[in-house]
Every structure is written in structure tokens, then in C-alpha cells.
PDB file of C-alpha atoms in Angstrom:
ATOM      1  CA  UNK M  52     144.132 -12.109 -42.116  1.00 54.00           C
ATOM      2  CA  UNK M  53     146.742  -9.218 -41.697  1.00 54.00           C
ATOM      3  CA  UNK M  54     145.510  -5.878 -40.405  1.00 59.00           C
ATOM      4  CA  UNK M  55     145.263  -3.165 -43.279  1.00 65.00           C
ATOM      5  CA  UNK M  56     148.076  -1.018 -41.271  1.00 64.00           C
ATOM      6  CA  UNK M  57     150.613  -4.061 -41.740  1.00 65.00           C
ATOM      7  CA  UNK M  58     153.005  -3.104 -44.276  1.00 71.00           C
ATOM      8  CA  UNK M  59     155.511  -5.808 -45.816  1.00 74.00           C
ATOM      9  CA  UNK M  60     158.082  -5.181 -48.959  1.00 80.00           C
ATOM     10  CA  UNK M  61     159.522  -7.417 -51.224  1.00 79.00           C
ATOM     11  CA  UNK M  62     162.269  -6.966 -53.739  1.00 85.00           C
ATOM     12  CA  UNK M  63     162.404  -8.801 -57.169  1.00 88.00           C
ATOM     13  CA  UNK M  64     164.146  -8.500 -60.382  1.00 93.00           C
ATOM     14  CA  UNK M  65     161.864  -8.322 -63.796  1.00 94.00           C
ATOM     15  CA  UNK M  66     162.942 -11.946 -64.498  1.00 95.00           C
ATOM     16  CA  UNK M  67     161.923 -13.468 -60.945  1.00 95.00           C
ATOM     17  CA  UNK M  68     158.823 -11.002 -61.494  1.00 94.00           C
ATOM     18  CA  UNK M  69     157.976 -12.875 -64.686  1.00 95.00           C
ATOM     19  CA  UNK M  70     158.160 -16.273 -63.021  1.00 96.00           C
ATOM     20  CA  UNK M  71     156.032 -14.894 -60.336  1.00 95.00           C
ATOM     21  CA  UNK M  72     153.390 -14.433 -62.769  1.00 95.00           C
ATOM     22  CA  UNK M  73     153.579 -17.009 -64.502  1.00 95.00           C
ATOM     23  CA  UNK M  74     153.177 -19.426 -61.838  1.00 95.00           C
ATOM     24  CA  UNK M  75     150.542 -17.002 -59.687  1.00 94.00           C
ATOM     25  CA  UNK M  76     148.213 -15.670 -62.504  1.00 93.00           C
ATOM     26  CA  UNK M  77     147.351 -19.076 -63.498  1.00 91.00           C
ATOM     27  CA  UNK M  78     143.631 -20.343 -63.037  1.00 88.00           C
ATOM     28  CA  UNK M  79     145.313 -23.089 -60.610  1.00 92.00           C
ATOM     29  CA  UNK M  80     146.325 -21.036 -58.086  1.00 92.00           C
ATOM     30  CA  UNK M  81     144.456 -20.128 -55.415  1.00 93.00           C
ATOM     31  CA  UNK M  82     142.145 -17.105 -56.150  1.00 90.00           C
ATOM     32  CA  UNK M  83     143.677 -14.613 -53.526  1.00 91.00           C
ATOM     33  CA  UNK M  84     147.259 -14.877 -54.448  1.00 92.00           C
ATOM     34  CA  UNK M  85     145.895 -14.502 -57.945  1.00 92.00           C
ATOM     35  CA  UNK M  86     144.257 -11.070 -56.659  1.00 91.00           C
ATOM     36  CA  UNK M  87     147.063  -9.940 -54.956  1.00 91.00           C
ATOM     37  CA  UNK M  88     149.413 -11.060 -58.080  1.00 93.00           C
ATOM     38  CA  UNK M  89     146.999  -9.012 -60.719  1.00 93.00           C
ATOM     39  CA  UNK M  90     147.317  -5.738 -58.568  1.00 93.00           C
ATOM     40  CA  UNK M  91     151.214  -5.858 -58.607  1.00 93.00           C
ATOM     41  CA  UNK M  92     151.401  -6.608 -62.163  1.00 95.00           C
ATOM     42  CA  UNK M  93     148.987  -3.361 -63.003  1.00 93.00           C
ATOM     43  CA  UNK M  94     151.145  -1.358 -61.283  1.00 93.00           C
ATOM     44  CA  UNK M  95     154.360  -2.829 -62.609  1.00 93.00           C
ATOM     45  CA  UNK M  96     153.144  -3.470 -66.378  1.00 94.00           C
ATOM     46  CA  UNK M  97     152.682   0.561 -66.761  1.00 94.00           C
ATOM     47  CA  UNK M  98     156.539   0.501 -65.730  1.00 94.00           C
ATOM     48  CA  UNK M  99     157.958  -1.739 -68.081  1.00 95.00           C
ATOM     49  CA  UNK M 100     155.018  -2.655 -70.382  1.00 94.00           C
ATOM     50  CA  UNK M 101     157.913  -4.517 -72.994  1.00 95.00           C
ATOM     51  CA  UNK M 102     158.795  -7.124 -70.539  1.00 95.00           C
ATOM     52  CA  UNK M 103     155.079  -7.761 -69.448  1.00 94.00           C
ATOM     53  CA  UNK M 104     153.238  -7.467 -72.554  1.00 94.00           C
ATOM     54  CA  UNK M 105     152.083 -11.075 -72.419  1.00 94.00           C
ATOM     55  CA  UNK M 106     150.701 -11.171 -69.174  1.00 93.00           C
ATOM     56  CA  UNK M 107     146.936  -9.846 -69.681  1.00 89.00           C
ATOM     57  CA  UNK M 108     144.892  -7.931 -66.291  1.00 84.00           C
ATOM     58  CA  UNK M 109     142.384  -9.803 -65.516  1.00 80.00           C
ATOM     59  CA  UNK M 110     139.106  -8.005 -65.152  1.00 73.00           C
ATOM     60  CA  UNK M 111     136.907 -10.718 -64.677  1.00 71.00           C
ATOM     61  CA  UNK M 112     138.980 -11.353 -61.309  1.00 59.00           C
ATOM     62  CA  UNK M 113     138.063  -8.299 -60.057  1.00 54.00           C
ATOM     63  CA  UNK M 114     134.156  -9.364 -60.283  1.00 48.00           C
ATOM     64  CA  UNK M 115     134.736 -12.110 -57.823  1.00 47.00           C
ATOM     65  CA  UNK M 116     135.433  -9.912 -54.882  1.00 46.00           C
ATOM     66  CA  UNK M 117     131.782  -7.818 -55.831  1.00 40.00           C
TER      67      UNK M 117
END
């Protein structure tokens, strides 16, 4: 568990950012990287919505942590 004051960045290009997804947003992987992986791609989708139009936010996710 990191502290909510810990700060980290990461820098990707749209194609690693694709792969990403596709690997992390997938009902195999563990539900906590899927979390984290759903809030980046609703803040990146709105960005370039072309290149992510086939990856769907999951709202059901968001029900787990309630």
C-alpha cells in the first residue's frame, strides 16, 4: 500500500498505451491493476478517443470497490 501523497509518473506512447490495455483491462488480470488501468484510460480516451474507441470503461468495475 503506497501513501496517497506518493506521486509516481510514467511516460508511454499511444501504441505501448494500447498494449497496456489490452493486456490490463482483461477479466484475467488482477482486479486492482484493472482499476487503476480503467481510470487512466478515462482520462486518456477523452484525449484521443480515435485510437481508443475499442476499449469500453468499465462501470461495473467501479461497483466492486462500493
Amino acid at each position: 500500500f503506497l501513501p496517497s501523497l506518493h506521486r509516481s509518473s510514467m511516460s508511454c506512447n499511444m501504441r505501448e498505451w494500447r498494449h497496456i490495455f489490452k493486456e490490463r483491462l482483461s477479466s484475467a488480470a488482477q482486479w486492482e491493476i484493472r482499476e487503476m488501468c480503467q481510470e487512466i484510460l478515462r482520462v486518456i480516451k477523452p484525449i484521443a478517443p480515435t485510437i481508443f474507441e475499442d476499449f469500453e470503461i468499465d462501470l461495473k468495475l467501479e461497483d466492486v470497490r462500493r
